[in-house]
mmCIF file of C-alpha atoms and ligand atoms in Angstrom:
data_model
loop_
_atom_site.group_PDB
_atom_site.id
_atom_site.type_symbol
_atom_site.label_atom_id
_atom_site.label_comp_id
_atom_site.label_asym_id
_atom_site.label_seq_id
_atom_site.Cartn_x
_atom_site.Cartn_y
_atom_site.Cartn_z
ATOM 1 C CA MET A 1 -106.589 126.712 15.244
ATOM 2 C CA LYS A 2 -104.614 127.782 12.219
ATOM 3 C CA SER A 3 -101.197 126.284 11.591
ATOM 4 C CA HIS A 4 -98.073 128.100 10.637
ATOM 5 C CA LEU A 5 -95.709 126.302 8.294
ATOM 6 C CA ILE A 6 -91.999 125.730 8.523
ATOM 7 C CA PHE A 7 -90.600 124.749 5.133
ATOM 8 C CA ILE A 8 -87.498 122.592 5.129
ATOM 9 C CA GLY A 9 -85.842 121.540 1.922
ATOM 10 C CA ALA A 10 -82.645 121.731 -0.056
ATOM 11 C CA PRO A 11 -82.200 124.396 -2.719
ATOM 12 C CA GLY A 12 -83.979 123.069 -5.812
ATOM 13 C CA SER A 13 -86.512 120.990 -3.849
ATOM 14 C CA GLY A 14 -89.382 123.202 -4.981
ATOM 15 C CA LYS A 15 -90.259 124.765 -1.637
ATOM 16 C CA GLY A 16 -90.010 128.264 -3.116
ATOM 17 C CA THR A 17 -92.709 127.406 -5.664
ATOM 18 C CA GLN A 18 -95.016 126.163 -2.894
ATOM 19 C CA ALA A 19 -94.317 129.193 -0.717
ATOM 20 C CA THR A 20 -95.371 131.452 -3.594
ATOM 21 C CA ARG A 21 -98.629 129.516 -4.035
ATOM 22 C CA PHE A 22 -99.494 129.535 -0.348
ATOM 23 C CA VAL A 23 -98.981 133.286 -0.318
ATOM 24 C CA SER A 24 -101.123 133.957 -3.383
ATOM 25 C CA GLU A 25 -103.836 131.312 -2.896
ATOM 26 C CA LYS A 26 -104.039 130.814 0.867
ATOM 27 C CA ASN A 27 -103.095 134.220 2.126
ATOM 28 C CA PHE A 28 -100.014 133.069 4.007
ATOM 29 C CA LYS A 29 -97.217 135.507 4.703
ATOM 30 C CA HIS A 30 -93.753 134.449 3.639
ATOM 31 C CA ILE A 31 -90.985 134.928 6.160
ATOM 32 C CA SER A 32 -87.462 135.028 4.822
ATOM 33 C CA THR A 33 -85.059 136.229 7.469
ATOM 34 C CA GLY A 34 -82.782 137.687 4.775
ATOM 35 C CA ASP A 35 -85.626 139.852 3.453
ATOM 36 C CA LEU A 36 -86.595 140.888 6.982
ATOM 37 C CA LEU A 37 -83.027 141.917 7.761
ATOM 38 C CA ARG A 38 -82.826 144.062 4.640
ATOM 39 C CA ALA A 39 -86.227 145.651 5.316
ATOM 40 C CA GLU A 40 -85.340 146.432 8.919
ATOM 41 C CA ILE A 41 -82.087 148.087 7.852
ATOM 42 C CA ALA A 42 -83.972 150.143 5.265
ATOM 43 C CA LYS A 43 -86.474 151.257 7.956
ATOM 44 C CA LYS A 44 -83.549 152.557 10.030
ATOM 45 C CA SER A 45 -85.273 151.305 13.176
ATOM 46 C CA GLU A 46 -83.245 150.823 16.341
ATOM 47 C CA LEU A 47 -83.036 147.115 15.569
ATOM 48 C CA GLY A 48 -82.148 147.853 11.934
ATOM 49 C CA ILE A 49 -79.250 150.056 12.986
ATOM 50 C CA GLU A 50 -77.992 147.318 15.291
ATOM 51 C CA VAL A 51 -78.270 144.708 12.514
ATOM 52 C CA LYS A 52 -76.439 146.963 10.089
ATOM 53 C CA SER A 53 -73.521 147.527 12.445
ATOM 54 C CA VAL A 54 -73.151 143.758 12.968
ATOM 55 C CA MET A 55 -73.249 143.090 9.221
ATOM 56 C CA ASP A 56 -70.920 145.981 8.387
ATOM 57 C CA SER A 57 -68.352 144.570 10.788
ATOM 58 C CA GLY A 58 -68.475 141.301 8.836
ATOM 59 C CA GLN A 59 -70.002 139.278 11.668
ATOM 60 C CA LEU A 60 -72.874 136.852 11.387
ATOM 61 C CA VAL A 61 -76.223 138.026 12.653
ATOM 62 C CA SER A 62 -76.796 136.136 15.908
ATOM 63 C CA ASP A 63 -79.799 133.894 16.552
ATOM 64 C CA ASN A 64 -80.865 136.291 19.272
ATOM 65 C CA LEU A 65 -80.976 139.187 16.834
ATOM 66 C CA VAL A 66 -82.949 137.098 14.330
ATOM 67 C CA ILE A 67 -85.465 136.197 17.032
ATOM 68 C CA ARG A 68 -85.923 139.860 17.972
ATOM 69 C CA LEU A 69 -86.383 140.640 14.304
ATOM 70 C CA LEU A 70 -89.100 137.988 14.019
ATOM 71 C CA GLN A 71 -90.801 139.169 17.201
ATOM 72 C CA ALA A 72 -90.872 142.717 15.865
ATOM 73 C CA ASN A 73 -92.294 141.766 12.478
ATOM 74 C CA ILE A 74 -94.837 139.033 12.897
ATOM 75 C CA ASN A 75 -98.249 138.837 14.452
ATOM 76 C CA LEU A 76 -99.177 135.211 14.925
ATOM 77 C CA GLU A 77 -102.769 136.003 15.860
ATOM 78 C CA ASP A 78 -103.501 137.887 12.641
ATOM 79 C CA SER A 79 -101.793 135.873 9.940
ATOM 80 C CA GLN A 80 -100.566 132.462 8.963
ATOM 81 C CA TYR A 81 -96.850 132.386 8.226
ATOM 82 C CA ILE A 82 -94.416 130.290 6.247
ATOM 83 C CA PHE A 83 -90.938 130.197 7.689
ATOM 84 C CA ASP A 84 -88.614 129.498 4.796
ATOM 85 C CA GLY A 85 -84.904 128.808 5.190
ATOM 86 C CA TYR A 86 -85.114 129.265 8.940
ATOM 87 C CA PRO A 87 -84.608 127.447 11.310
ATOM 88 C CA ARG A 88 -81.476 125.881 9.845
ATOM 89 C CA ASN A 89 -80.365 123.880 12.864
ATOM 90 C CA ILE A 90 -81.845 122.345 15.972
ATOM 91 C CA ALA A 91 -80.873 125.226 18.268
ATOM 92 C CA GLN A 92 -82.757 127.632 16.008
ATOM 93 C CA SER A 93 -85.770 125.275 15.935
ATOM 94 C CA MET A 94 -85.920 125.252 19.707
ATOM 95 C CA THR A 95 -85.534 129.011 19.965
ATOM 96 C CA LEU A 96 -88.194 129.600 17.327
ATOM 97 C CA ASP A 97 -90.600 127.413 19.319
ATOM 98 C CA GLY A 98 -89.714 128.861 22.689
ATOM 99 C CA GLU A 99 -89.431 132.543 21.840
ATOM 100 C CA VAL A 100 -91.652 133.125 18.841
ATOM 101 C CA LEU A 101 -94.216 130.413 18.103
ATOM 102 C CA LYS A 102 -94.852 129.501 21.756
ATOM 103 C CA ASP A 103 -98.381 128.061 21.994
ATOM 104 C CA SER A 104 -99.395 128.642 18.397
ATOM 105 C CA LYS A 105 -99.743 125.635 16.144
ATOM 106 C CA SER A 106 -97.060 124.938 13.570
ATOM 107 C CA ILE A 107 -96.108 122.135 11.247
ATOM 108 C CA ALA A 108 -92.749 121.487 9.648
ATOM 109 C CA VAL A 109 -92.922 120.394 6.019
ATOM 110 C CA TYR A 110 -89.960 118.512 4.647
ATOM 111 C CA PHE A 111 -89.536 118.523 0.858
ATOM 112 C CA LYS A 112 -87.892 115.175 0.422
ATOM 113 C CA ILE A 113 -85.920 114.567 -2.744
ATOM 114 C CA ASP A 114 -83.276 112.126 -3.796
ATOM 115 C CA ILE A 115 -79.886 113.853 -3.821
ATOM 116 C CA SER A 116 -78.859 112.498 -7.235
ATOM 117 C CA LYS A 117 -82.120 113.844 -8.737
ATOM 118 C CA LEU A 118 -81.473 117.193 -7.148
ATOM 119 C CA VAL A 119 -77.926 117.301 -8.482
ATOM 120 C CA GLN A 120 -79.343 116.644 -11.941
ATOM 121 C CA ARG A 121 -81.906 119.421 -11.520
ATOM 122 C CA LEU A 122 -79.342 121.917 -10.304
ATOM 123 C CA THR A 123 -76.608 121.104 -12.805
ATOM 124 C CA ASN A 124 -79.132 121.890 -15.548
ATOM 125 C CA ARG A 125 -79.444 125.406 -14.267
ATOM 126 C CA ARG A 126 -78.211 128.227 -16.472
ATOM 127 C CA THR A 127 -77.995 131.883 -15.561
ATOM 128 C CA CYS A 128 -78.047 134.824 -17.964
ATOM 129 C CA LYS A 129 -74.789 136.651 -17.495
ATOM 130 C CA ASP A 130 -76.391 139.922 -18.582
ATOM 131 C CA CYS A 131 -79.633 140.118 -16.565
ATOM 132 C CA GLY A 132 -79.475 137.259 -14.041
ATOM 133 C CA ALA A 133 -82.538 135.386 -15.386
ATOM 134 C CA ILE A 134 -82.483 131.712 -14.403
ATOM 135 C CA TYR A 135 -83.241 128.818 -16.771
ATOM 136 C CA ASN A 136 -83.247 125.055 -16.552
ATOM 137 C CA LEU A 137 -82.239 123.010 -19.577
ATOM 138 C CA VAL A 138 -84.896 120.419 -18.701
ATOM 139 C CA SER A 139 -87.794 122.178 -17.014
ATOM 140 C CA LYS A 140 -87.490 125.806 -18.070
ATOM 141 C CA LYS A 141 -85.665 126.117 -21.363
ATOM 142 C CA PRO A 142 -85.226 129.491 -23.019
ATOM 143 C CA LYS A 143 -87.556 129.855 -26.029
ATOM 144 C CA ILE A 144 -84.597 130.056 -28.394
ATOM 145 C CA GLU A 145 -81.683 127.825 -27.464
ATOM 146 C CA GLY A 146 -78.825 129.751 -25.907
ATOM 147 C CA LYS A 147 -80.698 133.042 -25.896
ATOM 148 C CA CYS A 148 -82.182 134.828 -22.872
ATOM 149 C CA ASP A 149 -85.979 135.356 -23.108
ATOM 150 C CA GLN A 150 -85.780 138.468 -20.983
ATOM 151 C CA CYS A 151 -82.928 140.492 -22.414
ATOM 152 C CA GLY A 152 -81.951 138.656 -25.604
ATOM 153 C CA GLY A 153 -78.425 138.108 -24.284
ATOM 154 C CA THR A 154 -76.540 135.055 -25.494
ATOM 155 C CA ASN A 155 -74.413 134.372 -22.433
ATOM 156 C CA LEU A 156 -76.349 131.655 -20.618
ATOM 157 C CA ILE A 157 -73.739 130.292 -18.282
ATOM 158 C CA GLN A 158 -73.404 127.657 -15.601
ATOM 159 C CA ARG A 159 -72.399 129.455 -12.440
ATOM 160 C CA ALA A 160 -69.405 128.087 -10.537
ATOM 161 C CA ASP A 161 -71.619 127.108 -7.601
ATOM 162 C CA ASP A 162 -73.924 125.144 -9.935
ATOM 163 C CA LYS A 163 -71.121 122.703 -10.841
ATOM 164 C CA GLU A 164 -71.742 119.098 -9.900
ATOM 165 C CA GLU A 165 -69.138 118.579 -7.178
ATOM 166 C CA VAL A 166 -69.957 121.896 -5.513
ATOM 167 C CA ILE A 167 -73.650 121.027 -5.470
ATOM 168 C CA GLU A 168 -73.044 117.529 -4.144
ATOM 169 C CA ASN A 169 -70.972 118.898 -1.326
ATOM 170 C CA ARG A 170 -73.491 121.621 -0.490
ATOM 171 C CA LEU A 171 -76.305 119.061 -0.388
ATOM 172 C CA LYS A 172 -74.319 116.715 1.830
ATOM 173 C CA VAL A 173 -73.739 119.491 4.332
ATOM 174 C CA PHE A 174 -77.412 120.444 4.127
ATOM 175 C CA GLN A 175 -78.535 116.862 4.810
ATOM 176 C CA GLU A 176 -76.249 116.505 7.808
ATOM 177 C CA THR A 177 -77.549 119.650 9.491
ATOM 178 C CA VAL A 178 -81.161 119.032 8.590
ATOM 179 C CA ASN A 179 -81.454 115.479 9.950
ATOM 180 C CA PRO A 180 -81.502 116.503 13.638
ATOM 181 C CA VAL A 181 -83.999 119.274 12.791
ATOM 182 C CA LEU A 182 -86.317 116.718 11.160
ATOM 183 C CA LYS A 183 -85.993 114.415 14.137
ATOM 184 C CA TYR A 184 -86.846 117.287 16.472
ATOM 185 C CA TYR A 185 -90.142 117.991 14.707
ATOM 186 C CA GLN A 186 -90.881 114.320 14.222
ATOM 187 C CA ASP A 187 -90.495 113.583 17.933
ATOM 188 C CA LEU A 188 -92.993 116.365 18.606
ATOM 189 C CA GLY A 189 -95.434 114.917 16.064
ATOM 190 C CA ARG A 190 -95.198 118.040 13.950
ATOM 191 C CA LEU A 191 -93.446 116.806 10.819
ATOM 192 C CA ILE A 192 -94.948 116.024 7.466
ATOM 193 C CA GLU A 193 -92.879 114.794 4.560
ATOM 194 C CA VAL A 194 -93.786 115.512 0.982
ATOM 195 C CA ASN A 195 -92.286 113.769 -2.002
ATOM 196 C CA ALA A 196 -90.696 116.722 -3.792
ATOM 197 C CA GLU A 197 -90.739 114.784 -7.060
ATOM 198 C CA GLU A 198 -94.545 114.895 -7.207
ATOM 199 C CA SER A 199 -96.188 117.594 -9.297
ATOM 200 C CA PRO A 200 -96.565 121.044 -7.693
ATOM 201 C CA ASP A 201 -100.380 120.564 -7.616
ATOM 202 C CA VAL A 202 -100.180 117.289 -5.727
ATOM 203 C CA ILE A 203 -97.766 118.792 -3.212
ATOM 204 C CA PHE A 204 -99.901 121.898 -2.806
ATOM 205 C CA ASN A 205 -103.034 119.848 -2.084
ATOM 206 C CA MET A 206 -101.199 117.579 0.285
ATOM 207 C CA ILE A 207 -99.889 120.453 2.409
ATOM 208 C CA SER A 208 -103.216 122.302 2.188
ATOM 209 C CA SER A 209 -104.997 119.332 3.708
ATOM 210 C CA LYS A 210 -102.858 119.641 6.841
ATOM 211 C CA VAL A 211 -103.345 123.314 7.602
HETATM 212 ZN ZN1 ZN B 1 -80.860 138.033 -19.814
#
């Protein structure tokens, strides 16, 4: 039986890179609830109209609405899915199991990385003020220092939310909410941990061997 994947990891842990590879090389479908919400609104379906009215009124989209959105958009028999960025807390994990995944097989993959390493990675991030292209002063430098490869702009800035204390705080909050989620999957024997500091190839092969 095929396994679906639930990716859990802090921003900067490299789970986006792996999701892209599993989509292109293993035929997985990538589920981002944000993308689904936008697509449903664009479709103007009954559900989309309901989502739009909730968002327009400034409220958060409820877990129930997200579940209905998933139910309407995925076919677990036909495809293998990667859930990315959802579930974010234990209540969502339980609902995802009970209402969506049910009897189908799924594995949670935790991209484990040392917080201080992650802070370093994220504080090296620079964004082009003109076109939004993202660089990293260590791992993805622009070809000419200080100049955007895409648009030639010279305003490569550190965004306010990429500052060290903001990142540290965001990661602390992330870790606190994610711990119970990890324990939930671990208790069910459905958790694998990958060392997010390994090379993307090593991580890809490791996860591939489990699905
Ligand atoms: Zn640019």
